[in-house]
Coordinates of N, CA and C in Angstrom, one line a residue:
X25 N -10.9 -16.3 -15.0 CA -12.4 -16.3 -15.1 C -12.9 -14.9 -14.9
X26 N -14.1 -14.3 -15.7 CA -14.2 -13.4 -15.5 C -14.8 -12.9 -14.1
X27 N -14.3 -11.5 -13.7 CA -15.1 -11.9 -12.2 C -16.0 -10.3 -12.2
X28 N -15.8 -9.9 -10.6 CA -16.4 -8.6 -10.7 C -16.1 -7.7 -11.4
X29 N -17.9 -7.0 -12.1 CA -17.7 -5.8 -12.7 C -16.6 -6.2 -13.6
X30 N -16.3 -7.4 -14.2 CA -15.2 -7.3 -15.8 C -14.1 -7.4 -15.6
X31 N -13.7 -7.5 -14.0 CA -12.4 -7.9 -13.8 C -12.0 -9.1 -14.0
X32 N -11.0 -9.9 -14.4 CA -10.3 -11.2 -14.4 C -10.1 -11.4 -13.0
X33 N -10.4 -12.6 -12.3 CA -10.0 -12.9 -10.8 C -9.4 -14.6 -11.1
X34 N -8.8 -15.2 -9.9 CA -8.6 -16.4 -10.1 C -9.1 -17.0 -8.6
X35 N -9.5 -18.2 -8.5 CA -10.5 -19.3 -7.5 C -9.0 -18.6 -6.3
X36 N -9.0 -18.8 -5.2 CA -8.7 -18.5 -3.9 C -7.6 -17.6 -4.2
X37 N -7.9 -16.1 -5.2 CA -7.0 -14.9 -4.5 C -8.5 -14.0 -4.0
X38 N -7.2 -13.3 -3.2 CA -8.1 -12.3 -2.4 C -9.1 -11.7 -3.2
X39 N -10.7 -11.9 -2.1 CA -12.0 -11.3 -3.3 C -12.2 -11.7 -4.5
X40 N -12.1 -12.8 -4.7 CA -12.7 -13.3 -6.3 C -13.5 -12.9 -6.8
X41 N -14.2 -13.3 -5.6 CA -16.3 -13.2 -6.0 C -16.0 -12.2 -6.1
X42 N -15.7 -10.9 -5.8 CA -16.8 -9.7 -6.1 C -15.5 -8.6 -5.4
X43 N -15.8 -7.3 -5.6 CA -14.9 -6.1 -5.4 C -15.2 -6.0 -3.5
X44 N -13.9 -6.1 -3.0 CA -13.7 -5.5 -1.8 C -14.3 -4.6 -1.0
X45 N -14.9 -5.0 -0.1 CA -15.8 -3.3 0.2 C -15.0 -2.5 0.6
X46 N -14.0 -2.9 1.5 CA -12.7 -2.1 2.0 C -12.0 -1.6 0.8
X47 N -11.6 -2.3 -0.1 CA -11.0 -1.1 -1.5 C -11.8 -0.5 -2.1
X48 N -13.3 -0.8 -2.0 CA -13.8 0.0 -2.6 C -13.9 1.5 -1.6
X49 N -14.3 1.3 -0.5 CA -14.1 2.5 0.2 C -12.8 3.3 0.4
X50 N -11.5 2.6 0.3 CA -10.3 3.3 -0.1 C -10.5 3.7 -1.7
X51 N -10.6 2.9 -2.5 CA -11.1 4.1 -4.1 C -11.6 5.1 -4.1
X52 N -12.6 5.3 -3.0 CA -13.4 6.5 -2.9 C -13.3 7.7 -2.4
X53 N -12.1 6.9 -1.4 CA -11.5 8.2 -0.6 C -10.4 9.1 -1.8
X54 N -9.8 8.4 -1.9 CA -9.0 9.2 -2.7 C -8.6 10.3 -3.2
X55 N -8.1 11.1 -2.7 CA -8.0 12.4 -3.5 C -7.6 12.6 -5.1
X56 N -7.6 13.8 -5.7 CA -8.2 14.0 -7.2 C -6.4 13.4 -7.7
X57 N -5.8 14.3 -6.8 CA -3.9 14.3 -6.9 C -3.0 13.4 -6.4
X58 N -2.5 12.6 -6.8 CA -2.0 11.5 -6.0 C -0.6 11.6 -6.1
X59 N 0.0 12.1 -7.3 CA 1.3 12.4 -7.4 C 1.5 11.7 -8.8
X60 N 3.2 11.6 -9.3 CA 3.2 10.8 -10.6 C 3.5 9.3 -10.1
X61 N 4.4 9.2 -9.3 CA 4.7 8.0 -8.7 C 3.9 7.1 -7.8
X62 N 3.3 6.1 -8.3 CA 2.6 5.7 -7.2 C 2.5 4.0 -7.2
X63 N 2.8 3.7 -6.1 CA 2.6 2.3 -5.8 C 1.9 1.7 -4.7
X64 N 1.1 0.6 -5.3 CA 0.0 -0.5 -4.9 C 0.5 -1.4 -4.5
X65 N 0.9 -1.1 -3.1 CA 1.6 -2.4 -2.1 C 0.4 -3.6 -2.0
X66 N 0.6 -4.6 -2.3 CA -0.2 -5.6 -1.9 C -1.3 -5.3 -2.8
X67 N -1.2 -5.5 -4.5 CA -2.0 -4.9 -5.5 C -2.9 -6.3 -5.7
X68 N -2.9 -7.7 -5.4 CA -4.0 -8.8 -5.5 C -4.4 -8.2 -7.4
X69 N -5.4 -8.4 -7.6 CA -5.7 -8.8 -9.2 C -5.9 -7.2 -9.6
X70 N -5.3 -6.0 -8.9 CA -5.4 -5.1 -9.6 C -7.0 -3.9 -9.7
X71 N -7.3 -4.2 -8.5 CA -8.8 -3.5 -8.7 C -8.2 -1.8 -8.1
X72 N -7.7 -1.6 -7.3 CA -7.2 0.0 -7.1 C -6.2 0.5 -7.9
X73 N -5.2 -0.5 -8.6 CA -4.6 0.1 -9.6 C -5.4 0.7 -11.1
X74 N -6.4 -0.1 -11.1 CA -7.2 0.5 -11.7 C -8.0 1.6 -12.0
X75 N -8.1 1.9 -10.5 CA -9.0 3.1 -10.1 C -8.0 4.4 -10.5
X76 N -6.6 3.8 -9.5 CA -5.7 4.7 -9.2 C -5.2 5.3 -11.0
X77 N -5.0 4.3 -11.9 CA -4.8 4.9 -13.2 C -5.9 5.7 -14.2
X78 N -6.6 6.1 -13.5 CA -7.5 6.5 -13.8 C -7.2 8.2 -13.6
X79 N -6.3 8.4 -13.1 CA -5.6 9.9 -12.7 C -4.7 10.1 -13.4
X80 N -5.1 11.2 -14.5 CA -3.6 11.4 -15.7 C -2.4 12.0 -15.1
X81 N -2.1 12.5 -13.8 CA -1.0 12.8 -13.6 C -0.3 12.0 -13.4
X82 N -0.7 10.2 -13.0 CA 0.3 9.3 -12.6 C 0.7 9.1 -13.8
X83 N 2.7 8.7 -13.6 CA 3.3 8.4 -14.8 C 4.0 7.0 -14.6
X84 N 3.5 7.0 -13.2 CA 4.4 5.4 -13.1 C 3.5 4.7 -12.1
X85 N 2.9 3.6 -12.0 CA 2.0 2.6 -11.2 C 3.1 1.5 -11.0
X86 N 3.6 1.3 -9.8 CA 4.4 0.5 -9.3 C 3.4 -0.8 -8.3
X87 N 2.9 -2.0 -9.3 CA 1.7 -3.3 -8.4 C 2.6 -4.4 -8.0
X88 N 2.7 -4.6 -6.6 CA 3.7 -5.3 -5.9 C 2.5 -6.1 -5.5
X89 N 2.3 -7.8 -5.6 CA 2.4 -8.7 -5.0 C 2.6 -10.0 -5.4
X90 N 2.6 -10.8 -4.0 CA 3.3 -11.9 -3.8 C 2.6 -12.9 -4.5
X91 N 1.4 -12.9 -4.5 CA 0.7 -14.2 -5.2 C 0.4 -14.6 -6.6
X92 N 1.3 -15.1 -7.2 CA 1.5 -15.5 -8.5 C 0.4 -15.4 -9.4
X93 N -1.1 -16.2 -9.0 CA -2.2 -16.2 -9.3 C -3.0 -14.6 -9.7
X94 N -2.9 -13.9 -8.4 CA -3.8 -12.9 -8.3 C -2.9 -11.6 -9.4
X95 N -1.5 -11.5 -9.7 CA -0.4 -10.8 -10.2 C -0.6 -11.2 -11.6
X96 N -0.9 -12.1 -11.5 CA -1.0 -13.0 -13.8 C -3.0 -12.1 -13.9
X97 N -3.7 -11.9 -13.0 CA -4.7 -11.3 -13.1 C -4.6 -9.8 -13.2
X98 N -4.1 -9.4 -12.6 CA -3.8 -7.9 -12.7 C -3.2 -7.5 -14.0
X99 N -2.5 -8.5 -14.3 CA -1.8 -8.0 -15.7 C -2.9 -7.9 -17.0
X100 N -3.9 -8.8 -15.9 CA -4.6 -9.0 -17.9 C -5.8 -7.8 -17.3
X101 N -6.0 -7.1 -15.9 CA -6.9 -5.7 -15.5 C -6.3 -5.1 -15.7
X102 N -4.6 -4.6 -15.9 CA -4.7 -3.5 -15.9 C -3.6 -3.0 -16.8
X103 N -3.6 -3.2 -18.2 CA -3.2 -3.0 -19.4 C -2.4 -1.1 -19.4
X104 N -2.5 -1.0 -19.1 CA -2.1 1.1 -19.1 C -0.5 0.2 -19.1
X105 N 0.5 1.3 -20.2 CA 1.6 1.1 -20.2 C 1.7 1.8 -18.8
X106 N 1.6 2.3 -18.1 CA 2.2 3.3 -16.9 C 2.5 2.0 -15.9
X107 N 2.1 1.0 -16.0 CA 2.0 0.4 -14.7 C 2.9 -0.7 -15.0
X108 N 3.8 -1.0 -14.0 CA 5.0 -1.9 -13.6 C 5.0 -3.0 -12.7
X109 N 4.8 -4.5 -12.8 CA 4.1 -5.7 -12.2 C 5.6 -5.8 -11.6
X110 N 5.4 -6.3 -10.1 CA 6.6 -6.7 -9.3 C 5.9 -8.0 -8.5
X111 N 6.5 -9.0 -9.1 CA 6.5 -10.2 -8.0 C 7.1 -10.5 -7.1
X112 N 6.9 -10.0 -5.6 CA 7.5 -10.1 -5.0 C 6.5 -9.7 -3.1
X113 N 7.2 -9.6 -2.1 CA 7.1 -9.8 -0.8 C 6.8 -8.4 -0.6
X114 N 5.3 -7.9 -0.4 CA 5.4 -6.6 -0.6 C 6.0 -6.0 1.1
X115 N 6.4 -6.9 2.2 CA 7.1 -6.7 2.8 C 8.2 -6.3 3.0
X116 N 9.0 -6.7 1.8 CA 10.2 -6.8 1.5 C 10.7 -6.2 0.5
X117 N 10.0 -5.7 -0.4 CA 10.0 -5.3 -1.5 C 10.9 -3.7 -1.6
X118 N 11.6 -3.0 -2.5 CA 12.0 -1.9 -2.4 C 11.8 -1.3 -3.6
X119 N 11.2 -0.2 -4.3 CA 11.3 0.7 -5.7 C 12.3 1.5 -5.7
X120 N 12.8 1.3 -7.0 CA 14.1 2.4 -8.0 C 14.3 3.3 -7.7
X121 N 12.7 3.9 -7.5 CA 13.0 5.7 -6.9 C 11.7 5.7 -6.0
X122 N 12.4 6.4 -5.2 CA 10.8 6.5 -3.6 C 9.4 7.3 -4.3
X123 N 8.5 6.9 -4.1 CA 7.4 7.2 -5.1 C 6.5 8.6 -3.5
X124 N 5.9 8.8 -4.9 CA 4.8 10.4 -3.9 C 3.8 10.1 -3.0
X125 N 2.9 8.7 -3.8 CA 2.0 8.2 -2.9 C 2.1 5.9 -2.7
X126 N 1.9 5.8 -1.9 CA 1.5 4.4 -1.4 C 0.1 4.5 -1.3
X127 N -0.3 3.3 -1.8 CA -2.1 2.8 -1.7 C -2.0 1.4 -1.6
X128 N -3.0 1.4 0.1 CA -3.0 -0.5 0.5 C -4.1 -0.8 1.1
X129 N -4.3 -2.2 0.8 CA -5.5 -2.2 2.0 C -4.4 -3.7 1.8
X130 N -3.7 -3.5 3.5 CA -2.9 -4.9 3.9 C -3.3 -6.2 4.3
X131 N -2.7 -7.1 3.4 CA -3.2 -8.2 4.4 C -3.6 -8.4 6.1
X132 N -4.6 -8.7 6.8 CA -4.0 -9.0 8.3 C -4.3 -10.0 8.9
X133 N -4.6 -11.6 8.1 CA -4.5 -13.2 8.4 C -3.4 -13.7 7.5
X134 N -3.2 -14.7 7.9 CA -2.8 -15.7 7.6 C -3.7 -17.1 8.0
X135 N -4.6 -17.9 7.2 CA -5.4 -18.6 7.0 C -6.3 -17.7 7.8
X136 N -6.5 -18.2 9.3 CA -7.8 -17.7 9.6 C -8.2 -16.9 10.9
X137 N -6.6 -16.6 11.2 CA -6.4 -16.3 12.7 C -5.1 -14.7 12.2
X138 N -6.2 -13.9 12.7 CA -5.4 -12.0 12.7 C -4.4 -11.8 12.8
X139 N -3.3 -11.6 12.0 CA -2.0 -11.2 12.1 C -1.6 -9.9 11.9
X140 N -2.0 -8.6 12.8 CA -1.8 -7.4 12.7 C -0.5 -7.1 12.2
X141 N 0.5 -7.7 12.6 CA 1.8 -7.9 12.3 C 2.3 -7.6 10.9
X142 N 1.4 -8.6 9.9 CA 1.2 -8.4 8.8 C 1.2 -7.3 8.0
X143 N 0.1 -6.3 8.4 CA -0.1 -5.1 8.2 C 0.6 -4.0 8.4
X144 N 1.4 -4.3 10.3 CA 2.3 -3.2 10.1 C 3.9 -3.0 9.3
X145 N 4.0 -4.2 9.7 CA 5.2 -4.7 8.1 C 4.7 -4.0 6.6
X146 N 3.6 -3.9 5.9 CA 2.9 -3.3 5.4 C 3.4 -1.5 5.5
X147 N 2.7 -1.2 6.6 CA 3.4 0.4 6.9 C 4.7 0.3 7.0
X148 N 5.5 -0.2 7.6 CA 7.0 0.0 7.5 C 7.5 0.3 6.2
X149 N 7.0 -0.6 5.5 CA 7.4 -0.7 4.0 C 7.3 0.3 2.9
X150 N 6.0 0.5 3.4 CA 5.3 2.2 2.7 C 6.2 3.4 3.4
X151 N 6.5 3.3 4.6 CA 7.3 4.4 4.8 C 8.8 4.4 3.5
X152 N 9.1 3.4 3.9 CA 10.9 3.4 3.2 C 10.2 3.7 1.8
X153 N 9.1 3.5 1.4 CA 9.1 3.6 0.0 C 8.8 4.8 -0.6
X154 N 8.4 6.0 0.4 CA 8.0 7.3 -0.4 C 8.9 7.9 0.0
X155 N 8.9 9.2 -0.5 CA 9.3 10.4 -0.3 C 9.4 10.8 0.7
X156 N 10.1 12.3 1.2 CA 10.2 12.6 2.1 C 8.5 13.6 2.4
X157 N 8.0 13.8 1.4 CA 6.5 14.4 1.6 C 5.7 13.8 1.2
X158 N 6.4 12.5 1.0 CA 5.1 11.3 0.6 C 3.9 10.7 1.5
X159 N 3.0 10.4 0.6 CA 1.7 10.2 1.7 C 1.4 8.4 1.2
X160 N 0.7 8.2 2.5 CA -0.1 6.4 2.8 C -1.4 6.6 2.5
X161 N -2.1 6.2 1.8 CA -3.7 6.2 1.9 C -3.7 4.4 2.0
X162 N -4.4 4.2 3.1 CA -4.8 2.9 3.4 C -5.9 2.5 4.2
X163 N -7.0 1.2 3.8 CA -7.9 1.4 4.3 C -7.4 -0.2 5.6
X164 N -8.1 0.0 6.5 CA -8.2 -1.4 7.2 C -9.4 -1.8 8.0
X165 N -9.5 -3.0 8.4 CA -10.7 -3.1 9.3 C -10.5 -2.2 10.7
X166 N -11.4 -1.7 11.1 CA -11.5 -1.0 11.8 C -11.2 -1.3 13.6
X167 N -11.3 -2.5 13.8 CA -10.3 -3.0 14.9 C -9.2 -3.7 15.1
X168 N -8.6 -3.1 13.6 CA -7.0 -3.4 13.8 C -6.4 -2.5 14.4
X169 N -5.3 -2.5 15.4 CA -4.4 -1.4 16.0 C -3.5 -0.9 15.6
X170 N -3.2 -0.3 14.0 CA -2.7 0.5 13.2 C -2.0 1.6 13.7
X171 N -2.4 2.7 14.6 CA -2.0 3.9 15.1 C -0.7 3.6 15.2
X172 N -0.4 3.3 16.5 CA 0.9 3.1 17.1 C 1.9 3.1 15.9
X173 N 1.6 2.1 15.0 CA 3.0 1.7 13.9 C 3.1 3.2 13.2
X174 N 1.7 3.6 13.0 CA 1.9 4.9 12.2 C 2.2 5.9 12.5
X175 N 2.2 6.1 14.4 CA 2.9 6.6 14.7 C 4.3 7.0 14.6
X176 N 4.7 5.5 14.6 CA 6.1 5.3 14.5 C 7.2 5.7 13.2
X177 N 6.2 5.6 12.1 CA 6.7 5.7 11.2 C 6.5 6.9 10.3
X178 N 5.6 7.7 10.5 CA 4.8 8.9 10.3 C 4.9 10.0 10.7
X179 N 5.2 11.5 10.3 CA 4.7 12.5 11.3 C 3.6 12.5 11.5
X180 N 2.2 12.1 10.6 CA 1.5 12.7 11.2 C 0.6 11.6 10.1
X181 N -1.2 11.2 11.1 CA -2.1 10.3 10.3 C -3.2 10.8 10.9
X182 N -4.5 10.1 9.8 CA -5.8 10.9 10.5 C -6.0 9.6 9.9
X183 N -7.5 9.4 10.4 CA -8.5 8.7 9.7 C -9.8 9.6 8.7
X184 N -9.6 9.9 7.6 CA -9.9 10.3 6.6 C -11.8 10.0 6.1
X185 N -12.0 8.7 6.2 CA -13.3 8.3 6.1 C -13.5 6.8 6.9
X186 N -14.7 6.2 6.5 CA -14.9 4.9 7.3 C -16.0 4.4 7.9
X187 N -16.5 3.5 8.2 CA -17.3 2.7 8.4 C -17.5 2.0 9.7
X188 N -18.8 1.3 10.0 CA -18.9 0.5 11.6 C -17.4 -0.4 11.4
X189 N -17.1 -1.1 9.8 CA -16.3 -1.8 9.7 C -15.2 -1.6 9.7
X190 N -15.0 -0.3 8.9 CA -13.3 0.0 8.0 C -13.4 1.4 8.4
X191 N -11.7 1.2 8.6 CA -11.1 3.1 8.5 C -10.2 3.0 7.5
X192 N -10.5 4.3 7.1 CA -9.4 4.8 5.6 C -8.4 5.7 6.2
X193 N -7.2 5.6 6.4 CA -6.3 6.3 7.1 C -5.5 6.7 5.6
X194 N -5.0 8.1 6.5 CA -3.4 9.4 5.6 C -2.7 9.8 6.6
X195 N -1.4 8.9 5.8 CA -0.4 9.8 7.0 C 0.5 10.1 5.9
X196 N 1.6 11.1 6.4 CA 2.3 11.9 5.7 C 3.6 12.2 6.4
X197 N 4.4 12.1 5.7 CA 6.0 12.4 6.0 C 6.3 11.6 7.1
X198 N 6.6 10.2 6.0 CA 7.5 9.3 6.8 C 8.5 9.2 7.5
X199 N 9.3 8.9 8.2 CA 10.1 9.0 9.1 C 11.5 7.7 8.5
X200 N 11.8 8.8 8.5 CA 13.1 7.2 7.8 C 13.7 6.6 9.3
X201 N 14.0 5.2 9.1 CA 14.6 4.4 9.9 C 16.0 5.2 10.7
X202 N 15.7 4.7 12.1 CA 17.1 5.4 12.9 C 18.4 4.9 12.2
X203 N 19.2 5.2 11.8 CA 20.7 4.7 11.6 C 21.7 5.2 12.8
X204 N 22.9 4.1 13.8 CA 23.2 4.8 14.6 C 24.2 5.8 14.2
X205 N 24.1 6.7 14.9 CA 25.6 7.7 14.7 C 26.8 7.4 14.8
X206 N 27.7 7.8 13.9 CA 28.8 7.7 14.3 C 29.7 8.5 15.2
X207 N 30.3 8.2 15.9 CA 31.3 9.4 16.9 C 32.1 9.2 16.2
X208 N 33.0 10.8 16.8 CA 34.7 10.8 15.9 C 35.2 9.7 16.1
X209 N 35.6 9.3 17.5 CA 36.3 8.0 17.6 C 35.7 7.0 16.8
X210 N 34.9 6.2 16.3 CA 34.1 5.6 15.6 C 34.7 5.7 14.1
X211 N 34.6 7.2 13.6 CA 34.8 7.0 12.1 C 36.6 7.4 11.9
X212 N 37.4 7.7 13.3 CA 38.5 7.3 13.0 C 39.3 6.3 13.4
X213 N 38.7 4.9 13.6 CA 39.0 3.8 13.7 C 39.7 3.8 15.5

């Protein structure tokens, strides 16, 4: 069905009716350079891949998500050969090659009751997925408790722009997961 502003949407994916205020205010943050590599964790019918292809330096748009419905919509928004559809668990999800930038605004229910949890699985996932100077641009509602994970996984995050509602957060240089060490005795049996 046609939906907002000429996008294709389908009846119960995220924001049918009408463009996201939260992506829209992440679209706007955006800086001019995003990198060539870039992936749209939890991309729903494609409205910031959009935006995001809209920057000639990107050479690869990597749109990860899970819902079948809202993924068959994206394909028919966002036509640019650059961009690569992944059905799949953007929690779970991994890319070919770790990309420069992540762009999300994360789920944080499940039906109707807040699952922050959600979200920070979300950041975890964005970390393993960029670079070692790679950056998160993500927006969320504004009384979600975000910091902490970004701490965790981040050197370093700000809140960038935002609203009574929403913060648009950047953090930068992810933190790859601890692996334990090995001792001599360890790696010689």
């Amino acid at each position: 069905a046609e939906g907002p502003e000429g996008f294709v949407t389908a009846p119960g994916t995220f924001s049918a009716d009408g463009i996201d205020p939260a992506s829209a205010l992440l679209a706007e943050a955006l800086p001019r350079a995003l990198g060539h590599h870039v992936i749209d964790l939890g991309a729903a019918w494609g409205f910031l891949s959009a935006h995001i292809l809209r920057h000639a330096e990107v050479t690869q748009l990597d749109l990860v998500e899970a819902d079948h419905a809202a993924l068959a919509c994206a394909r028919q928004n966002v036509t640019d050969p650059r961009a690569l559809f992944h059905w799949a668990d953007a929690t779970a999800w991994k890319p070919g090659t770790r990309a420069d930038a992540v762009v999300m605004n994360p789920p944080f229910h499940t039906g109707r009751k807040a699952q922050p949890d959600l979200g920070r699985a979300f950041i975890r996932t964005a970390a393993a997925c960029l670079k070692p100077r790679g950056t998160l641009w993500m927006v969320a509602n504004r009384h979600l408790p975000y910091e902490a994970q970004l701490d965790e996984s981040f050197a370093t995050h700000e809140e960038i722009a935002g609203t009574g509602r929403f913060k648009v957060l950047r953090a930068t240089a992810p933190r790859q997961p601890k692996t334990p060490r090995l001792t001599r005795r360890d790696r010689l049996g």
